[in-house]
Amino acid sequence: MGIAENKPSEARNATLKALSDDADLMGSTLEKLLQFDQRVAPLMIESGVMTTNLNKILTVIAATREMNDLLPPNSTSIDRTFSTVCKVLELLVAHQPGGFATKNGDEHDEPTNLHKLLHMAVHLLGDDSCRAAAGVFESHMSSFASFEALVRDMKFVLHMLEELSASSKGTLTLTILSREAMLLALLRSVLEARSLARDAFRVCSGFSAILRILVKLEGSFSSTEPDDEQSAALMKLMEAIVGLVD
């Protein structure tokens, strides 16, 4: 009976692996095309093929993983495929930042698929997916010229930092600490890349948001003695904070 029950699971795992292998091959091919042929990115944006596929990916993630009070997982079965898609997206966004800017071009507070991508990766997927989505969003913020859009994106990232801080519920949780560090590193890279981003950060009261994170961390110290792993994660987070405000 046990062998029979394992067969569907084994078949599903084999199918997922085959799909991941195909996605890696296609992603690698697209990466090379985007790197060496400047005509590819505009064609992909104009055709809508990447936007359509991104919508499908977001729909699949939303259907298979629910947002709840549970902490983000360290890894999931779709991290590999998701990361491959993000590598292509990062190159596309760098080439054509306006192609993913807004749904209609003038509603600066309207969330885009890139916002949904990062939010889902941070809360629902594994560390590799989170890191890959952060790379896409960093490329977007570093390339897109609109000050209003930068303010919107800054507020979005700062809000996610506060969401993560609140979800830890006063404990030193490794997944939360590592994701906070990833988002802070994202902001630091954008601030270093663009002087306009530094103005947006001040408009969004970014320094106040960072102080609130530090206050919550101090509360966690008073109730928990960090172990070695937590201490290392805390050190990375503090380095990210210092790098951002320095």
PDB file of C-alpha atoms in Angstrom:
ATOM      1  CA  MET A   1       0.000   0.000   0.000  1.00  0.00           C
ATOM      2  CA  GLY A   2       2.833   2.382   0.880  1.00  0.00           C
ATOM      3  CA  ILE A   3       4.551   1.819  -2.498  1.00  0.00           C
ATOM      4  CA  ALA A   4       1.313   2.517  -4.356  1.00  0.00           C
ATOM      5  CA  GLU A   5       0.796   5.744  -2.420  1.00  0.00           C
ATOM      6  CA  ASN A   6       4.329   6.900  -3.243  1.00  0.00           C
ATOM      7  CA  LYS A   7       3.921   6.493  -7.014  1.00  0.00           C
ATOM      8  CA  PRO A   8       1.735   9.611  -7.578  1.00  0.00           C
ATOM      9  CA  SER A   9       4.141  11.652  -5.469  1.00  0.00           C
ATOM     10  CA  GLU A  10       7.155  10.340  -7.370  1.00  0.00           C
ATOM     11  CA  ALA A  11       5.459  11.055 -10.692  1.00  0.00           C
ATOM     12  CA  ARG A  12       4.613  14.591  -9.571  1.00  0.00           C
ATOM     13  CA  ASN A  13       8.190  15.209  -8.444  1.00  0.00           C
ATOM     14  CA  ALA A  14       9.528  13.891 -11.751  1.00  0.00           C
ATOM     15  CA  THR A  15       7.152  16.184 -13.651  1.00  0.00           C
ATOM     16  CA  LEU A  16       8.180  19.207 -11.565  1.00  0.00           C
ATOM     17  CA  LYS A  17      11.850  18.428 -12.137  1.00  0.00           C
ATOM     18  CA  ALA A  18      11.302  18.112 -15.905  1.00  0.00           C
ATOM     19  CA  LEU A  19       9.453  21.429 -15.955  1.00  0.00           C
ATOM     20  CA  SER A  20      12.219  23.071 -13.913  1.00  0.00           C
ATOM     21  CA  ASP A  21      14.865  21.721 -16.296  1.00  0.00           C
ATOM     22  CA  ASP A  22      12.918  23.067 -19.283  1.00  0.00           C
ATOM     23  CA  ALA A  23      12.464  26.437 -17.574  1.00  0.00           C
ATOM     24  CA  ASP A  24      16.206  26.618 -16.806  1.00  0.00           C
ATOM     25  CA  LEU A  25      17.078  25.864 -20.433  1.00  0.00           C
ATOM     26  CA  MET A  26      14.619  28.419 -21.796  1.00  0.00           C
ATOM     27  CA  GLY A  27      15.674  30.980 -19.203  1.00  0.00           C
ATOM     28  CA  SER A  28      19.358  30.525 -20.019  1.00  0.00           C
ATOM     29  CA  THR A  29      18.628  30.968 -23.743  1.00  0.00           C
ATOM     30  CA  LEU A  30      16.594  34.127 -23.136  1.00  0.00           C
ATOM     31  CA  GLU A  31      19.292  35.532 -20.848  1.00  0.00           C
ATOM     32  CA  LYS A  32      21.889  35.167 -23.588  1.00  0.00           C
ATOM     33  CA  LEU A  33      19.570  36.729 -26.178  1.00  0.00           C
ATOM     34  CA  LEU A  34      18.813  39.691 -23.917  1.00  0.00           C
ATOM     35  CA  GLN A  35      22.492  40.205 -23.130  1.00  0.00           C
ATOM     36  CA  PHE A  36      23.732  40.156 -26.718  1.00  0.00           C
ATOM     37  CA  ASP A  37      20.791  41.298 -28.868  1.00  0.00           C
ATOM     38  CA  GLN A  38      19.294  44.681 -27.985  1.00  0.00           C
ATOM     39  CA  ARG A  39      16.259  44.013 -30.193  1.00  0.00           C
ATOM     40  CA  VAL A  40      14.902  41.176 -28.073  1.00  0.00           C
ATOM     41  CA  ALA A  41      13.738  43.111 -24.973  1.00  0.00           C
ATOM     42  CA  PRO A  42      11.513  45.625 -26.833  1.00  0.00           C
ATOM     43  CA  LEU A  43       9.958  42.812 -28.847  1.00  0.00           C
ATOM     44  CA  MET A  44       9.154  40.786 -25.726  1.00  0.00           C
ATOM     45  CA  ILE A  45       7.622  43.813 -24.000  1.00  0.00           C
ATOM     46  CA  GLU A  46       5.590  44.901 -27.020  1.00  0.00           C
ATOM     47  CA  SER A  47       4.282  41.387 -27.683  1.00  0.00           C
ATOM     48  CA  GLY A  48       3.042  41.084 -24.101  1.00  0.00           C
ATOM     49  CA  VAL A  49       4.354  37.525 -23.855  1.00  0.00           C
ATOM     50  CA  MET A  50       6.323  38.166 -20.673  1.00  0.00           C
ATOM     51  CA  THR A  51       3.474  40.033 -19.005  1.00  0.00           C
ATOM     52  CA  THR A  52       1.062  37.212 -19.834  1.00  0.00           C
ATOM     53  CA  ASN A  53       3.412  34.569 -18.461  1.00  0.00           C
ATOM     54  CA  LEU A  54       4.088  36.654 -15.349  1.00  0.00           C
ATOM     55  CA  ASN A  55       0.351  36.897 -14.718  1.00  0.00           C
ATOM     56  CA  LYS A  56       0.095  33.120 -14.979  1.00  0.00           C
ATOM     57  CA  ILE A  57       2.940  32.582 -12.527  1.00  0.00           C
ATOM     58  CA  LEU A  58       1.386  34.966  -9.999  1.00  0.00           C
ATOM     59  CA  THR A  59      -1.965  33.206 -10.386  1.00  0.00           C
ATOM     60  CA  VAL A  60      -0.368  29.800  -9.765  1.00  0.00           C
ATOM     61  CA  ILE A  61       1.432  31.051  -6.660  1.00  0.00           C
ATOM     62  CA  ALA A  62      -1.736  32.636  -5.298  1.00  0.00           C
ATOM     63  CA  ALA A  63      -3.696  29.438  -5.941  1.00  0.00           C
ATOM     64  CA  THR A  64      -1.192  27.051  -4.358  1.00  0.00           C
ATOM     65  CA  ARG A  65       0.023  29.056  -1.371  1.00  0.00           C
ATOM     66  CA  GLU A  66      -2.217  31.071   0.940  1.00  0.00           C
ATOM     67  CA  MET A  67      -1.245  34.238   2.790  1.00  0.00           C
ATOM     68  CA  ASN A  68      -1.705  33.556   6.490  1.00  0.00           C
ATOM     69  CA  ASP A  69      -0.087  34.054   9.877  1.00  0.00           C
ATOM     70  CA  LEU A  70       2.560  31.414   9.221  1.00  0.00           C
ATOM     71  CA  LEU A  71       6.156  32.512   8.776  1.00  0.00           C
ATOM     72  CA  PRO A  72       7.715  32.504   5.279  1.00  0.00           C
ATOM     73  CA  PRO A  73       9.218  29.115   4.306  1.00  0.00           C
ATOM     74  CA  ASN A  74      12.929  28.587   3.803  1.00  0.00           C
ATOM     75  CA  SER A  75      12.268  26.897   0.466  1.00  0.00           C
ATOM     76  CA  THR A  76       9.432  25.705  -1.795  1.00  0.00           C
ATOM     77  CA  SER A  77       9.108  23.369  -4.770  1.00  0.00           C
ATOM     78  CA  ILE A  78       8.793  26.263  -7.239  1.00  0.00           C
ATOM     79  CA  ASP A  79      11.780  28.346  -6.106  1.00  0.00           C
ATOM     80  CA  ARG A  80      14.040  27.113  -8.890  1.00  0.00           C
ATOM     81  CA  THR A  81      11.580  27.895 -11.685  1.00  0.00           C
ATOM     82  CA  PHE A  82      10.580  31.207 -10.101  1.00  0.00           C
ATOM     83  CA  SER A  83      14.229  32.280  -9.818  1.00  0.00           C
ATOM     84  CA  THR A  84      14.824  31.443 -13.473  1.00  0.00           C
ATOM     85  CA  VAL A  85      11.895  33.618 -14.517  1.00  0.00           C
ATOM     86  CA  CYS A  86      13.193  36.436 -12.320  1.00  0.00           C
ATOM     87  CA  LYS A  87      16.603  36.362 -14.022  1.00  0.00           C
ATOM     88  CA  VAL A  88      14.906  37.030 -17.362  1.00  0.00           C
ATOM     89  CA  LEU A  89      12.647  39.669 -15.833  1.00  0.00           C
ATOM     90  CA  GLU A  90      15.604  41.489 -14.300  1.00  0.00           C
ATOM     91  CA  LEU A  91      17.251  41.840 -17.699  1.00  0.00           C
ATOM     92  CA  LEU A  92      13.973  42.908 -19.313  1.00  0.00           C
ATOM     93  CA  VAL A  93      13.314  45.555 -16.677  1.00  0.00           C
ATOM     94  CA  ALA A  94      16.840  46.924 -17.044  1.00  0.00           C
ATOM     95  CA  HIS A  95      16.380  47.221 -20.824  1.00  0.00           C
ATOM     96  CA  GLN A  96      12.776  48.451 -20.807  1.00  0.00           C
ATOM     97  CA  PRO A  97      11.922  49.886 -17.343  1.00  0.00           C
ATOM     98  CA  GLY A  98       8.799  51.645 -18.597  1.00  0.00           C
ATOM     99  CA  GLY A  99       7.327  48.396 -19.863  1.00  0.00           C
ATOM    100  CA  PHE A 100       6.446  47.313 -16.317  1.00  0.00           C
ATOM    101  CA  ALA A 101       5.964  50.746 -14.766  1.00  0.00           C
ATOM    102  CA  THR A 102       2.194  51.017 -14.292  1.00  0.00           C
ATOM    103  CA  LYS A 103      -0.935  49.481 -15.684  1.00  0.00           C
ATOM    104  CA  ASN A 104      -2.101  52.629 -17.398  1.00  0.00           C
ATOM    105  CA  GLY A 105       0.879  54.947 -17.156  1.00  0.00           C
ATOM    106  CA  ASP A 106      -0.583  57.638 -14.901  1.00  0.00           C
ATOM    107  CA  GLU A 107      -1.786  56.058 -11.654  1.00  0.00           C
ATOM    108  CA  HIS A 108       1.361  56.202  -9.562  1.00  0.00           C
ATOM    109  CA  ASP A 109      -0.238  54.480  -6.560  1.00  0.00           C
ATOM    110  CA  GLU A 110      -1.490  51.534  -8.600  1.00  0.00           C
ATOM    111  CA  PRO A 111       0.448  48.335  -7.794  1.00  0.00           C
ATOM    112  CA  THR A 112       2.005  46.523 -10.725  1.00  0.00           C
ATOM    113  CA  ASN A 113       2.856  42.894 -11.335  1.00  0.00           C
ATOM    114  CA  LEU A 114       6.378  43.625 -10.094  1.00  0.00           C
ATOM    115  CA  HIS A 115       4.962  44.712  -6.733  1.00  0.00           C
ATOM    116  CA  LYS A 116       2.890  41.522  -6.544  1.00  0.00           C
ATOM    117  CA  LEU A 117       5.932  39.477  -7.553  1.00  0.00           C
ATOM    118  CA  LEU A 118       8.047  40.849  -4.703  1.00  0.00           C
ATOM    119  CA  HIS A 119       5.244  40.681  -2.133  1.00  0.00           C
ATOM    120  CA  MET A 120       4.448  37.036  -2.919  1.00  0.00           C
ATOM    121  CA  ALA A 121       8.125  36.058  -2.923  1.00  0.00           C
ATOM    122  CA  VAL A 122       8.754  37.715   0.449  1.00  0.00           C
ATOM    123  CA  HIS A 123       5.730  36.190   2.167  1.00  0.00           C
ATOM    124  CA  LEU A 124       5.004  32.920   0.350  1.00  0.00           C
ATOM    125  CA  LEU A 125       8.161  31.559  -1.270  1.00  0.00           C
ATOM    126  CA  GLY A 126      11.655  30.470  -0.251  1.00  0.00           C
ATOM    127  CA  ASP A 127      14.829  32.474   0.297  1.00  0.00           C
ATOM    128  CA  ASP A 128      16.100  32.001  -3.278  1.00  0.00           C
ATOM    129  CA  SER A 129      12.821  33.284  -4.716  1.00  0.00           C
ATOM    130  CA  CYS A 130      12.855  36.270  -2.383  1.00  0.00           C
ATOM    131  CA  ARG A 131      16.404  37.140  -3.385  1.00  0.00           C
ATOM    132  CA  ALA A 132      15.573  36.803  -7.090  1.00  0.00           C
ATOM    133  CA  ALA A 133      12.422  38.950  -6.848  1.00  0.00           C
ATOM    134  CA  ALA A 134      14.354  41.591  -4.901  1.00  0.00           C
ATOM    135  CA  GLY A 135      16.845  41.711  -7.777  1.00  0.00           C
ATOM    136  CA  VAL A 136      14.022  42.366 -10.245  1.00  0.00           C
ATOM    137  CA  PHE A 137      12.548  45.132  -8.112  1.00  0.00           C
ATOM    138  CA  GLU A 138      15.959  46.701  -7.541  1.00  0.00           C
ATOM    139  CA  SER A 139      16.550  46.768 -11.296  1.00  0.00           C
ATOM    140  CA  HIS A 140      13.136  48.401 -11.751  1.00  0.00           C
ATOM    141  CA  MET A 141      13.714  51.088  -9.115  1.00  0.00           C
ATOM    142  CA  SER A 142      17.255  51.804 -10.310  1.00  0.00           C
ATOM    143  CA  SER A 143      16.162  52.245 -13.927  1.00  0.00           C
ATOM    144  CA  PHE A 144      12.787  53.963 -13.813  1.00  0.00           C
ATOM    145  CA  ALA A 145      13.027  57.765 -13.905  1.00  0.00           C
ATOM    146  CA  SER A 146       9.754  58.975 -12.379  1.00  0.00           C
ATOM    147  CA  PHE A 147      10.073  60.515  -8.899  1.00  0.00           C
ATOM    148  CA  GLU A 148       6.408  59.725  -8.161  1.00  0.00           C
ATOM    149  CA  ALA A 149       6.952  56.069  -9.012  1.00  0.00           C
ATOM    150  CA  LEU A 150      10.072  55.980  -6.830  1.00  0.00           C
ATOM    151  CA  VAL A 151       8.067  57.340  -3.891  1.00  0.00           C
ATOM    152  CA  ARG A 152       5.390  54.704  -4.483  1.00  0.00           C
ATOM    153  CA  ASP A 153       7.981  51.933  -4.654  1.00  0.00           C
ATOM    154  CA  MET A 154       9.836  53.173  -1.561  1.00  0.00           C
ATOM    155  CA  LYS A 155       6.604  53.216   0.426  1.00  0.00           C
ATOM    156  CA  PHE A 156       5.862  49.694  -0.792  1.00  0.00           C
ATOM    157  CA  VAL A 157       9.222  48.276   0.319  1.00  0.00           C
ATOM    158  CA  LEU A 158       9.102  50.112   3.662  1.00  0.00           C
ATOM    159  CA  HIS A 159       5.583  48.796   4.252  1.00  0.00           C
ATOM    160  CA  MET A 160       6.771  45.240   3.609  1.00  0.00           C
ATOM    161  CA  LEU A 161       9.574  45.742   6.122  1.00  0.00           C
ATOM    162  CA  GLU A 162       6.994  46.742   8.710  1.00  0.00           C
ATOM    163  CA  GLU A 163       4.836  43.742   7.765  1.00  0.00           C
ATOM    164  CA  LEU A 164       7.769  41.410   8.335  1.00  0.00           C
ATOM    165  CA  SER A 165       8.673  43.082  11.614  1.00  0.00           C
ATOM    166  CA  ALA A 166       5.080  42.711  12.829  1.00  0.00           C
ATOM    167  CA  SER A 167       4.852  39.052  11.738  1.00  0.00           C
ATOM    168  CA  SER A 168       7.835  38.112  13.916  1.00  0.00           C
ATOM    169  CA  LYS A 169       5.673  38.915  16.967  1.00  0.00           C
ATOM    170  CA  GLY A 170       8.598  39.956  19.122  1.00  0.00           C
ATOM    171  CA  THR A 171      10.752  36.904  18.407  1.00  0.00           C
ATOM    172  CA  LEU A 172      14.095  36.540  16.613  1.00  0.00           C
ATOM    173  CA  THR A 173      12.988  34.538  13.567  1.00  0.00           C
ATOM    174  CA  LEU A 174      15.675  33.627  11.017  1.00  0.00           C
ATOM    175  CA  THR A 175      13.461  33.857   7.917  1.00  0.00           C
ATOM    176  CA  ILE A 176      12.150  37.259   8.964  1.00  0.00           C
ATOM    177  CA  LEU A 177      15.615  38.617   9.791  1.00  0.00           C
ATOM    178  CA  SER A 178      17.090  37.424   6.488  1.00  0.00           C
ATOM    179  CA  ARG A 179      14.248  38.910   4.431  1.00  0.00           C
ATOM    180  CA  GLU A 180      14.438  42.207   6.217  1.00  0.00           C
ATOM    181  CA  ALA A 181      18.154  42.274   5.385  1.00  0.00           C
ATOM    182  CA  MET A 182      17.390  41.500   1.714  1.00  0.00           C
ATOM    183  CA  LEU A 183      14.901  44.359   1.432  1.00  0.00           C
ATOM    184  CA  LEU A 184      17.240  46.784   3.173  1.00  0.00           C
ATOM    185  CA  ALA A 185      20.049  45.763   0.801  1.00  0.00           C
ATOM    186  CA  LEU A 186      17.658  46.419  -2.096  1.00  0.00           C
ATOM    187  CA  LEU A 187      16.980  49.941  -0.816  1.00  0.00           C
ATOM    188  CA  ARG A 188      20.673  50.601  -0.236  1.00  0.00           C
ATOM    189  CA  SER A 189      21.552  49.642  -3.819  1.00  0.00           C
ATOM    190  CA  VAL A 190      18.840  51.919  -5.201  1.00  0.00           C
ATOM    191  CA  LEU A 191      19.925  54.842  -3.001  1.00  0.00           C
ATOM    192  CA  GLU A 192      23.525  54.395  -4.137  1.00  0.00           C
ATOM    193  CA  ALA A 193      22.490  54.219  -7.789  1.00  0.00           C
ATOM    194  CA  ARG A 194      20.259  57.294  -7.898  1.00  0.00           C
ATOM    195  CA  SER A 195      20.323  60.616  -6.091  1.00  0.00           C
ATOM    196  CA  LEU A 196      16.606  60.998  -6.861  1.00  0.00           C
ATOM    197  CA  ALA A 197      15.969  57.864  -4.807  1.00  0.00           C
ATOM    198  CA  ARG A 198      17.538  59.501  -1.761  1.00  0.00           C
ATOM    199  CA  ASP A 199      15.021  62.342  -2.041  1.00  0.00           C
ATOM    200  CA  ALA A 200      12.208  59.794  -2.335  1.00  0.00           C
ATOM    201  CA  PHE A 201      13.493  57.963   0.752  1.00  0.00           C
ATOM    202  CA  ARG A 202      13.324  61.180   2.796  1.00  0.00           C
ATOM    203  CA  VAL A 203       9.825  61.981   1.506  1.00  0.00           C
ATOM    204  CA  CYS A 204       8.686  58.503   2.610  1.00  0.00           C
ATOM    205  CA  SER A 205      10.116  59.019   6.141  1.00  0.00           C
ATOM    206  CA  GLY A 206      12.478  56.130   5.511  1.00  0.00           C
ATOM    207  CA  PHE A 207      14.693  56.887   8.497  1.00  0.00           C
ATOM    208  CA  SER A 208      11.681  56.774  10.840  1.00  0.00           C
ATOM    209  CA  ALA A 209      10.707  53.385   9.414  1.00  0.00           C
ATOM    210  CA  ILE A 210      14.217  52.034  10.065  1.00  0.00           C
ATOM    211  CA  LEU A 211      14.079  53.320  13.642  1.00  0.00           C
ATOM    212  CA  ARG A 212      10.810  51.447  14.209  1.00  0.00           C
ATOM    213  CA  ILE A 213      12.471  48.226  13.058  1.00  0.00           C
ATOM    214  CA  LEU A 214      15.343  48.812  15.498  1.00  0.00           C
ATOM    215  CA  VAL A 215      12.911  49.444  18.370  1.00  0.00           C
ATOM    216  CA  LYS A 216      11.144  46.132  17.679  1.00  0.00           C
ATOM    217  CA  LEU A 217      14.488  44.341  17.501  1.00  0.00           C
ATOM    218  CA  GLU A 218      15.391  45.767  20.902  1.00  0.00           C
ATOM    219  CA  GLY A 219      12.137  44.353  22.279  1.00  0.00           C
ATOM    220  CA  SER A 220      13.031  40.924  20.892  1.00  0.00           C
ATOM    221  CA  PHE A 221      16.405  41.001  22.675  1.00  0.00           C
ATOM    222  CA  SER A 222      14.728  41.607  26.017  1.00  0.00           C
ATOM    223  CA  SER A 223      12.665  38.415  25.743  1.00  0.00           C
ATOM    224  CA  THR A 224      15.042  36.066  23.866  1.00  0.00           C
ATOM    225  CA  GLU A 225      18.702  35.119  24.128  1.00  0.00           C
ATOM    226  CA  PRO A 226      19.870  34.719  20.482  1.00  0.00           C
ATOM    227  CA  ASP A 227      21.621  31.511  19.467  1.00  0.00           C
ATOM    228  CA  ASP A 228      24.541  31.422  17.012  1.00  0.00           C
ATOM    229  CA  GLU A 229      22.361  31.377  13.891  1.00  0.00           C
ATOM    230  CA  GLN A 230      20.187  34.199  15.153  1.00  0.00           C
ATOM    231  CA  SER A 231      23.260  36.218  16.112  1.00  0.00           C
ATOM    232  CA  ALA A 232      24.680  35.809  12.596  1.00  0.00           C
ATOM    233  CA  ALA A 233      21.348  36.837  11.019  1.00  0.00           C
ATOM    234  CA  LEU A 234      21.136  39.825  13.351  1.00  0.00           C
ATOM    235  CA  MET A 235      24.662  40.866  12.391  1.00  0.00           C
ATOM    236  CA  LYS A 236      23.734  40.805   8.684  1.00  0.00           C
ATOM    237  CA  LEU A 237      20.590  42.806   9.395  1.00  0.00           C
ATOM    238  CA  MET A 238      22.506  45.411  11.399  1.00  0.00           C
ATOM    239  CA  GLU A 239      25.099  45.661   8.627  1.00  0.00           C
ATOM    240  CA  ALA A 240      22.270  46.277   6.143  1.00  0.00           C
ATOM    241  CA  ILE A 241      20.773  48.979   8.366  1.00  0.00           C
ATOM    242  CA  VAL A 242      24.118  50.721   8.910  1.00  0.00           C
ATOM    243  CA  GLY A 243      24.853  50.535   5.181  1.00  0.00           C
ATOM    244  CA  LEU A 244      21.502  52.120   4.403  1.00  0.00           C
ATOM    245  CA  VAL A 245      21.683  55.043   6.818  1.00  0.00           C
ATOM    246  CA  ASP A 246      25.441  55.695   6.510  1.00  0.00           C
TER     247      ASP A 246
END
